[in-house]
Coordinates of C-alpha atoms in Angstrom, one line a residue:
X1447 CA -186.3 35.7 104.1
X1448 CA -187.4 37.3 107.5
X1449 CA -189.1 34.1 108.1
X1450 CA -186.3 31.3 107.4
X1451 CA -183.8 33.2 109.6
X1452 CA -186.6 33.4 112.7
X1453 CA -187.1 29.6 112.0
X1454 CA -183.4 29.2 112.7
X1455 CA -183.5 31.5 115.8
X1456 CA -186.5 29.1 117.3
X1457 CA -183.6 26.0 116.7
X1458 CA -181.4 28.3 118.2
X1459 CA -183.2 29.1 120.9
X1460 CA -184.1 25.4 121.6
X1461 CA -181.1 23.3 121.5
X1462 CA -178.6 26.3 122.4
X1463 CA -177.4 25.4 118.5
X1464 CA -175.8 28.5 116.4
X1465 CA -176.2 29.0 112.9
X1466 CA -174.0 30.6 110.4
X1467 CA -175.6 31.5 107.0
X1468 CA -173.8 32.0 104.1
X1469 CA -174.6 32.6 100.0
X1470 CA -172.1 30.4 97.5
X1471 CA -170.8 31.4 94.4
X1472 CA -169.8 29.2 91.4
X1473 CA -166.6 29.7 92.0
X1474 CA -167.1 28.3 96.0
X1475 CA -168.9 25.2 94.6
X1476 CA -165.8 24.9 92.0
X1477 CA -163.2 25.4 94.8
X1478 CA -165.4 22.9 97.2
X1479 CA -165.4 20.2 94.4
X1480 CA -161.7 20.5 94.5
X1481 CA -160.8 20.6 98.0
X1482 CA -159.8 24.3 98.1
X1483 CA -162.2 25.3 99.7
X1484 CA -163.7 23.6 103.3
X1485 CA -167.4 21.9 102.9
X1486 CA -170.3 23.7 104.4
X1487 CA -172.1 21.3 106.8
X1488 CA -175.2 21.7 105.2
X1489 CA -176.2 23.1 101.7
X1490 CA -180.0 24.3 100.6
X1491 CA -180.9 24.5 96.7
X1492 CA -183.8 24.4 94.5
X1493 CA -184.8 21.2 92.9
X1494 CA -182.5 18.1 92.0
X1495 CA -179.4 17.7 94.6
X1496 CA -176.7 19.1 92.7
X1497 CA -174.3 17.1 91.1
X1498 CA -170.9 18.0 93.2
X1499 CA -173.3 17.4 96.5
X1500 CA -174.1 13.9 95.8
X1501 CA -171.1 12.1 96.6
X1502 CA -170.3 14.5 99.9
X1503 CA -174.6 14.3 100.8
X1504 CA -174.9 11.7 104.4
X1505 CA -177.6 9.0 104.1
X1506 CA -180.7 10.5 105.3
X1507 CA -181.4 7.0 106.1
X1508 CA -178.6 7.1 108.7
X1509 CA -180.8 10.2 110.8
X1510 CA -183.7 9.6 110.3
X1511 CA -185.9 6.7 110.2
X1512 CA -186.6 5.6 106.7
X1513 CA -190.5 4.5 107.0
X1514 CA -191.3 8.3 109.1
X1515 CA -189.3 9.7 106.4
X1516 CA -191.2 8.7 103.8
X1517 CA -194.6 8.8 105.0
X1518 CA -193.9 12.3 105.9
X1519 CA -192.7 13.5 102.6
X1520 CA -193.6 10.7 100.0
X1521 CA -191.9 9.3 97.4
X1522 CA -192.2 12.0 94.5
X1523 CA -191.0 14.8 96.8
X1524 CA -188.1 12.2 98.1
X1525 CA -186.7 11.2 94.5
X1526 CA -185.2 14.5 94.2
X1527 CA -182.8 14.0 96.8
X1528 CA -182.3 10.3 96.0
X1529 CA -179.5 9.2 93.7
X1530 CA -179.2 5.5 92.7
X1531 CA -176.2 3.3 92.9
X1532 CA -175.2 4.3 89.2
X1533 CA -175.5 8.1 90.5
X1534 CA -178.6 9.1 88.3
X1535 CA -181.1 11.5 90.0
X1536 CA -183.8 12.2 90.9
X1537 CA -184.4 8.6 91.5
X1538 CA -186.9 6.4 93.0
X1539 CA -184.6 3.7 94.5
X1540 CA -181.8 4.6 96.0
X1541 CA -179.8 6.0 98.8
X1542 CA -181.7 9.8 100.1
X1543 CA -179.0 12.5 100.7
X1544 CA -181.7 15.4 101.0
X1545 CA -185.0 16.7 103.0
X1546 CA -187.7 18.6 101.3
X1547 CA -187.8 22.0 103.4
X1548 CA -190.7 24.0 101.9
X1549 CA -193.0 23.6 98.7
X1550 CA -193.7 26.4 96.3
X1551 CA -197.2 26.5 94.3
X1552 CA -196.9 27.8 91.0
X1553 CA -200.0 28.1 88.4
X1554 CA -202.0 30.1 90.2
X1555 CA -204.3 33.0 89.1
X1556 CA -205.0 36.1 91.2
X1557 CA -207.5 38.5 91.4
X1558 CA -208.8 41.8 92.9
X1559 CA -210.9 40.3 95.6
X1560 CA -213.6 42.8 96.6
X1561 CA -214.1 44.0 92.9
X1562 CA -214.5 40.7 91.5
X1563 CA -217.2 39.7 93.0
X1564 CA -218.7 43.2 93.4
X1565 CA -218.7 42.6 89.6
X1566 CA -220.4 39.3 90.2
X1567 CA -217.7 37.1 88.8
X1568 CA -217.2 33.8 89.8
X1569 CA -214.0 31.4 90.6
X1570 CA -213.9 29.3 87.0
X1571 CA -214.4 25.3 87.5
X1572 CA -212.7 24.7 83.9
X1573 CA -210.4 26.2 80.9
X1574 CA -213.8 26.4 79.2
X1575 CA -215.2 28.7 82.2
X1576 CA -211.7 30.5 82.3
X1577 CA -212.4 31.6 79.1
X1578 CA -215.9 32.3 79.6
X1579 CA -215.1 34.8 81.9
X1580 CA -211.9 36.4 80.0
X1581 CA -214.7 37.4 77.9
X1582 CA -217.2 38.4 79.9
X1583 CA -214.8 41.1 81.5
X1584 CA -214.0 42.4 77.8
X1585 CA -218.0 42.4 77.5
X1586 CA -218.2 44.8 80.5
X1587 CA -215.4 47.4 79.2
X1588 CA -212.3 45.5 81.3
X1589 CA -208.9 43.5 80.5
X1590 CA -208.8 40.0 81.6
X1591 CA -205.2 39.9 82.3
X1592 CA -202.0 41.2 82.5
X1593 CA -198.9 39.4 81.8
X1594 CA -195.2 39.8 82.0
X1595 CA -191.9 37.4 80.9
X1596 CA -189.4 40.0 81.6
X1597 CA -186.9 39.1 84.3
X1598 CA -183.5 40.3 83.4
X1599 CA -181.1 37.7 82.1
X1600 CA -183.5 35.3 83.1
X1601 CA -186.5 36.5 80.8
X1602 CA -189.0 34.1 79.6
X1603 CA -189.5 31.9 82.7
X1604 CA -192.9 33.4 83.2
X1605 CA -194.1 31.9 80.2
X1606 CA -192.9 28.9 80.8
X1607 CA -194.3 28.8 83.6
X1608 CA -197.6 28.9 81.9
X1609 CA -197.0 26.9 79.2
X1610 CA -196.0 23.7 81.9
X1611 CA -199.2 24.4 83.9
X1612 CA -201.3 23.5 80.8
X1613 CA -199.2 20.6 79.6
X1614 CA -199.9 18.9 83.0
X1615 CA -203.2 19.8 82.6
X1616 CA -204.0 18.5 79.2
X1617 CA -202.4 15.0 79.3
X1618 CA -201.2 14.9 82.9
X1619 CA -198.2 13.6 84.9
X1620 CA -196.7 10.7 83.1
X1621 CA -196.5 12.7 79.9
X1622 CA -195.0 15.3 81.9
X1623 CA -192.5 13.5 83.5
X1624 CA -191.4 11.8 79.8
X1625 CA -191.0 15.5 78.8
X1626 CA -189.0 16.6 81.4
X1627 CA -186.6 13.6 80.8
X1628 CA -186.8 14.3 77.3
X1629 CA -188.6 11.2 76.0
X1630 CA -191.6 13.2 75.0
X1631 CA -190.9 16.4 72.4
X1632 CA -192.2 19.8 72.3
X1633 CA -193.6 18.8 69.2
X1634 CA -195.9 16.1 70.6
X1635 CA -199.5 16.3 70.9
X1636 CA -199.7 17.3 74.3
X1637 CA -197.2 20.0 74.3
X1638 CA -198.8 21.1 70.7
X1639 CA -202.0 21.1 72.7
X1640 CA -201.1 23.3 75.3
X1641 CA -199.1 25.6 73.2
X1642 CA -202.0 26.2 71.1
X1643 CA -204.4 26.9 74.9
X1644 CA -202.0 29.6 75.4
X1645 CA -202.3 30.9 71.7
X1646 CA -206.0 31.0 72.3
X1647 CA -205.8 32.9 75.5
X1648 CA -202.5 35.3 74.7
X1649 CA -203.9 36.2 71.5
X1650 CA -207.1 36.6 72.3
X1651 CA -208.0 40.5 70.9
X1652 CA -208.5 42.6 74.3
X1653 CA -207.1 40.0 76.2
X1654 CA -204.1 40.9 77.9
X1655 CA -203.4 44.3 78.9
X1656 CA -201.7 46.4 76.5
X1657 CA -201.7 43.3 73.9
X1658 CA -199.4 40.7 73.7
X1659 CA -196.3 42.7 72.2
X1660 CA -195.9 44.5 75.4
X1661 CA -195.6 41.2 77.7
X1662 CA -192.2 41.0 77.0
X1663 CA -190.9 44.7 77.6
X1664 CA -192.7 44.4 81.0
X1665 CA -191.6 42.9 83.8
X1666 CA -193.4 40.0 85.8
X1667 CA -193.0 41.6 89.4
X1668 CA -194.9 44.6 88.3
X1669 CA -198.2 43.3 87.5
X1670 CA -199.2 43.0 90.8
X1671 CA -199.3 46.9 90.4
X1672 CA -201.6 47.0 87.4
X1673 CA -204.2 44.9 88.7
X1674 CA -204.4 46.8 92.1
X1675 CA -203.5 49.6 90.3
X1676 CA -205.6 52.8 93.0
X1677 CA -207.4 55.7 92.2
X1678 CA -204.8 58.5 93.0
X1679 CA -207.8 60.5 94.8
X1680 CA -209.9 57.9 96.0
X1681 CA -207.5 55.3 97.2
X1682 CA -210.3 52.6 95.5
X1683 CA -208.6 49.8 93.3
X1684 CA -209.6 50.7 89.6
X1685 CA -208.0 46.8 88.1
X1686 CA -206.1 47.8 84.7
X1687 CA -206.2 43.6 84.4
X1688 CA -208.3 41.5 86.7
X1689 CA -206.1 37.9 86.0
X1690 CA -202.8 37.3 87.0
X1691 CA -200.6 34.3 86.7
X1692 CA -198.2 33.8 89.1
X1693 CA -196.7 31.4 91.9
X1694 CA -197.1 31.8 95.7
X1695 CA -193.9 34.0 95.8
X1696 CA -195.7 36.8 94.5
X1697 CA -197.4 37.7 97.7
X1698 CA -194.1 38.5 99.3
X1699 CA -194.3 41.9 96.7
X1700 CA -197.7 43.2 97.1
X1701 CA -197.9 46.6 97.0
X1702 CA -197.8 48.7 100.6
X1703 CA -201.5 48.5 102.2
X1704 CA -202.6 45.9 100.2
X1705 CA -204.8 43.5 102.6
X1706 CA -204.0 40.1 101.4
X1707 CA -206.7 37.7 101.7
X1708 CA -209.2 40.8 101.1
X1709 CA -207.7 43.5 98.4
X1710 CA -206.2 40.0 96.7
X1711 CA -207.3 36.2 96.6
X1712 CA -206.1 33.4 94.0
X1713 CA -207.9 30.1 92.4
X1714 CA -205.5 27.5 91.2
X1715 CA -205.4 27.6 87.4
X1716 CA -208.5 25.0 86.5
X1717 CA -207.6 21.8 85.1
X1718 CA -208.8 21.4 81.1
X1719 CA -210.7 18.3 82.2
X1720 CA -213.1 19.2 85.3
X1721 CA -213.8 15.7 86.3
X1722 CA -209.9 15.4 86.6
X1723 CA -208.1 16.6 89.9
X1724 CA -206.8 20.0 89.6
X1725 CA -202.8 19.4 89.1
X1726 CA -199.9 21.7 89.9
X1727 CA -196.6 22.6 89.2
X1728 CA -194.1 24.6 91.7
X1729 CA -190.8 24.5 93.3
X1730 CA -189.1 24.4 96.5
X1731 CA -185.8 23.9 98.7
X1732 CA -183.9 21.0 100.0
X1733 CA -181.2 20.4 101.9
X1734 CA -178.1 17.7 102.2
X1735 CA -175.6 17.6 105.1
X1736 CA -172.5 17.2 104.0
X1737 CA -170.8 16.6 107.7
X1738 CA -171.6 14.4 110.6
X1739 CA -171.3 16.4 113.7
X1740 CA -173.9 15.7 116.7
X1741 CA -175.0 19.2 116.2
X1742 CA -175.3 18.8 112.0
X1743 CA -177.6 15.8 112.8
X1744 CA -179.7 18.0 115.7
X1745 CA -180.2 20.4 113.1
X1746 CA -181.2 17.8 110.1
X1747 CA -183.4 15.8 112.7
X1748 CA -185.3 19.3 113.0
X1749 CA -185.7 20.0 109.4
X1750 CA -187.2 16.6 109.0
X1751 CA -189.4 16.7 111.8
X1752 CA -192.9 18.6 111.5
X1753 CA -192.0 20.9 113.6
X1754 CA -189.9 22.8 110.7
X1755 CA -191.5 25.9 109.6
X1756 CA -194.1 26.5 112.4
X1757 CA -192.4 29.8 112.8
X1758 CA -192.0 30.7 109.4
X1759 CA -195.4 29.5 108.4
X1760 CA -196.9 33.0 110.3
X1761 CA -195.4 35.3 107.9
X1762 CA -198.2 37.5 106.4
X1763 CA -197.2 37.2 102.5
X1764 CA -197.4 33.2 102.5
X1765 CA -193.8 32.8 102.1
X1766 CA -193.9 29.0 103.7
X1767 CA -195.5 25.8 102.6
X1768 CA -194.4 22.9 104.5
X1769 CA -193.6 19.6 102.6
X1770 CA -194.5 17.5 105.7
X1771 CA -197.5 15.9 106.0
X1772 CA -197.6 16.2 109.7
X1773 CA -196.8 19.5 109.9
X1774 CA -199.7 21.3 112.3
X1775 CA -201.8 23.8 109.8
X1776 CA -203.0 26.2 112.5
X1777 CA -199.4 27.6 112.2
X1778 CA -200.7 29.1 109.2
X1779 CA -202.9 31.0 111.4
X1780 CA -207.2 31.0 111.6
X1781 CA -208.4 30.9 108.4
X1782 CA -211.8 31.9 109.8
X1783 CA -210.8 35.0 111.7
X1784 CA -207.6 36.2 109.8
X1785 CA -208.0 36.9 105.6
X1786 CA -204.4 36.4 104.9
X1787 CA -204.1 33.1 107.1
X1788 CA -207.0 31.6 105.1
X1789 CA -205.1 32.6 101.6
X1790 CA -201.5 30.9 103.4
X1791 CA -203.8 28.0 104.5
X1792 CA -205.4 27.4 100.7
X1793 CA -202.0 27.5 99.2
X1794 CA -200.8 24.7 101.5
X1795 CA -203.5 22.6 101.2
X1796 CA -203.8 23.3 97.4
X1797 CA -200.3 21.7 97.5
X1798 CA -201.1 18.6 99.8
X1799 CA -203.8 18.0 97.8
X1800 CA -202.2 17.9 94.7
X1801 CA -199.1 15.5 96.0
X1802 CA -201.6 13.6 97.9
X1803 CA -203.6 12.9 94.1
X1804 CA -200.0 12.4 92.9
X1805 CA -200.5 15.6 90.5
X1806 CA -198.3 18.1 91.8
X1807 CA -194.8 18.2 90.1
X1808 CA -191.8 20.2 89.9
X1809 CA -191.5 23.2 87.2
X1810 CA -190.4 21.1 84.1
X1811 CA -187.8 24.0 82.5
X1812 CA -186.1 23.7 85.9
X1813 CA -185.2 20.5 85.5
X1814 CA -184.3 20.4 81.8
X1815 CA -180.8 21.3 80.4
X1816 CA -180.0 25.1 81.4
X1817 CA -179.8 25.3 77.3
X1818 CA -183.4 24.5 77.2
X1819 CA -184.7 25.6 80.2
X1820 CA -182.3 28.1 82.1
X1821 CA -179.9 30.5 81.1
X1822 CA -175.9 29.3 80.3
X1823 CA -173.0 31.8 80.6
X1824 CA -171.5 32.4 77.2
X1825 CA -174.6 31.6 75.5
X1826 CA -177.7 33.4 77.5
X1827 CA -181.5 32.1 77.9
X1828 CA -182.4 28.6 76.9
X1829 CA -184.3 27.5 74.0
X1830 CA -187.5 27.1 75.8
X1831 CA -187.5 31.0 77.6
X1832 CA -186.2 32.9 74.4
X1833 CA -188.9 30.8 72.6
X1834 CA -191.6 32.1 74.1
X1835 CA -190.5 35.7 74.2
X1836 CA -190.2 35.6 70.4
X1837 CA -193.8 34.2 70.6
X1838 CA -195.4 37.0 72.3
X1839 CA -193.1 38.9 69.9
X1840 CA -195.0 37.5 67.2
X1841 CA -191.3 36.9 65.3
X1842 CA -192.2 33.0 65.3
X1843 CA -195.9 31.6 65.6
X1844 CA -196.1 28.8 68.5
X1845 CA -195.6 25.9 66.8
X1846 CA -192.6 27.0 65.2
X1847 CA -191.1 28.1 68.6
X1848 CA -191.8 24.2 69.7
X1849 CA -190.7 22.7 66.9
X1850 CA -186.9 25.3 67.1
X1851 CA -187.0 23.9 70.8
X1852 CA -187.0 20.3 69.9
X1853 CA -184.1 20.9 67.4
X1854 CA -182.3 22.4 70.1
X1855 CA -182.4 19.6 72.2
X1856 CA -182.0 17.3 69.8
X1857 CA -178.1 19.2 69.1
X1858 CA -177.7 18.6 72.9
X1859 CA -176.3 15.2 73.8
X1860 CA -177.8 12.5 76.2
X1861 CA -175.8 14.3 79.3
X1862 CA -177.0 17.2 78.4
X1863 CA -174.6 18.8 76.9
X1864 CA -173.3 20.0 73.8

């Protein structure tokens, strides 16, 4: 990301500090967990701090003062990089061996800007309204949306996606959470619930663009070209979907000339229940120093300060959120006199409002078993991604996808694995 590495020129540039970056392999973290091979000072990674890091991660606590730290960042953000004295994580007590770096929004719908409301549609307040207009733009000879859950080995992840942004949204966090951990089945009500949303939307004849048997043969990336698909004389975007469900990421893949903030917007998928706050799901990167050198600790005093990611924050696809609540938003850029800067400066306070409510949470699959959730060498994509491509298959109705899912992790054992 041209971004991140120009964020570690500016520390460069300010402390006279250089930075080497370098991409790990399995192998490297098996050879580091052994000794063979010598510790990086600091490691990054999405999610939970992984488990060989934990034991080699410093005490945040040690660099930074505890209270800042955590009115900065807040507890939910925090517990990911907190492991307890019995070594579970994430945690909520415990000794913090990570710093949030950046916040990813996920469950978000975009849109051809312009055309929408030249059509005279309007941002949707509710699933109810969502709907509502999904069938209005069948009613005036368009496609509501286009979907896609191919993504190589990794296919599938796009649906999950969706499904997790409308389990939060029909029974909210705590239910969430139990699911994550397990305690709460894809059979339950909730899950059932949302399943059956998805049904109702996927299913939905004239729906999705080229029906739903095509979702998985197409790939997630490319949708961004359907919906601003051009006129090959004019130049004018003629939408082949007008709904798109994607994370904040996507921006970075917008197709050349496309005027972000004015050719594209987004709305945050709307919560089932409108007198509810609008929840969200996402991702994002930590990191954990793994030496104490005067210029390890320089560099994770900066990370933790709000100062982190005021370069990065300018970059014209939206690649930065910060995670700090002090961090100054006019790095974004001016909302008022800039398109783009006003669709980098929703995203981010989409996100601080949602951890501020306490309703923004980490994608669940993420954070299951890699059987469930990921994808495991030797035995491919989890339970939870192939599930959902057979869905939209139509080789096993929704419930039955759940209810195979639940077995699955049933055969798993409490460590999560076989």
């Amino acid at each position: 990301d041209a971004g991140f590495e120009r964020e570690l020129e500016a520390f460069t540039q300010l402390t006279g500090i250089e930075l080497e970056l370098g991409s790990s392999e399995e192998q490297d973290v098996q050879n580091i967990a052994t000794g063979d091979l010598e510790l990086p000072d600091i490691v990054a990674y999405g999610g939970r701090i992984p488990t060989w890091a934990q034991p080699r991660a410093i005490d945040i606590d040690q660099l930074i003062d505890s209270e800042t730290l955590r009115a900065d960042f807040g507890e939910y953000l925090l517990r990911f990089g907190t492991v307890a004295d019995d070594g579970d994580t994430p945690s909520r007590d415990g000794t913090v061996r990570a710093i949030p770096l950046t916040v990813d929004l996920k469950g978000l719908v975009y849109y051809p800007k312009e055309e929408f409301e030249a059509a005279g549609y309007e941002v949707p307040a509710n699933w109810e309204d969502l709907l509502a207009l999904s069938h209005q733009i069948v009613t005036d000879g368009g496609t509501p949306w286009c979907f896609g859950f191919a993504s190589g080995f990794a296919s599938g992840w796009p649906g999950s996606d969706f499904l997790e942004s409308l389990v939060l949204r029909v029974d909210g966090v705590d239910t969430y959470d139990a699911w994550i951990a397990g305690d709460v089945g894809f059979t339950s009500p909730a899950v059932m619930e949302a399943g059956r949303l998805a049904d109702e939307l996927i299913f939905e004849p004239g729906f999705v663009r080229g029906g739903p048997e095509l979702i998985s043969n197409e790939t997630w990336d490319d949708q961004l070209f359907h919906m601003l698909n051009r006129n090959s004389v004019t130049g004018a975007i003629e939408p082949e979907c007008w709904l798109y469900h994607q994370a904040n990421f996507v921006l970075r893949l917008v197709p050349p000339g496309t005027r972000i903030g004015q050719d594209i917007d987004f709305f945050v998928l709307p919560p089932v229940d409108p007198d509810q706050p609008t929840p969200s799901i996402g991702g994002g990167l930590s990191a954990s120093a793994l030496v104490d050198r005067p210029e390890v600790r320089a560099f994770v005093e900066f990370m933790a300060s709000p100062q982190w990611g005021e370069v990065w924050a300018g970059d014209a696809d939206g690649g930065f959120i910060s995670a700090n609540r002090r961090f100054d938003t006019t790095s974004y850029g001016d909302p008022a006199a800039d398109p783009a800067a006003a669709v980098r400066f929703a995203m981010a306070s989409a996100v601080r409002t949602a951890l501020d409510a306490g309703v923004w949470r980490y994608d669940a699959s993420d954070l299951m078993p890699t059987e469930i959730g990921g994808w495991t060498e030797g035995i491919g994509p989890g339970a939870f991604w192939q599930g959902l491509v057979d869905w939209v298959d139509g080789i096993r109705p929704i419930e039955e996808v759940l209810a195979d899912i639940d077995a699955e992790r049933a055969a798993l054992g409490t460590d999560g694995e076989p």
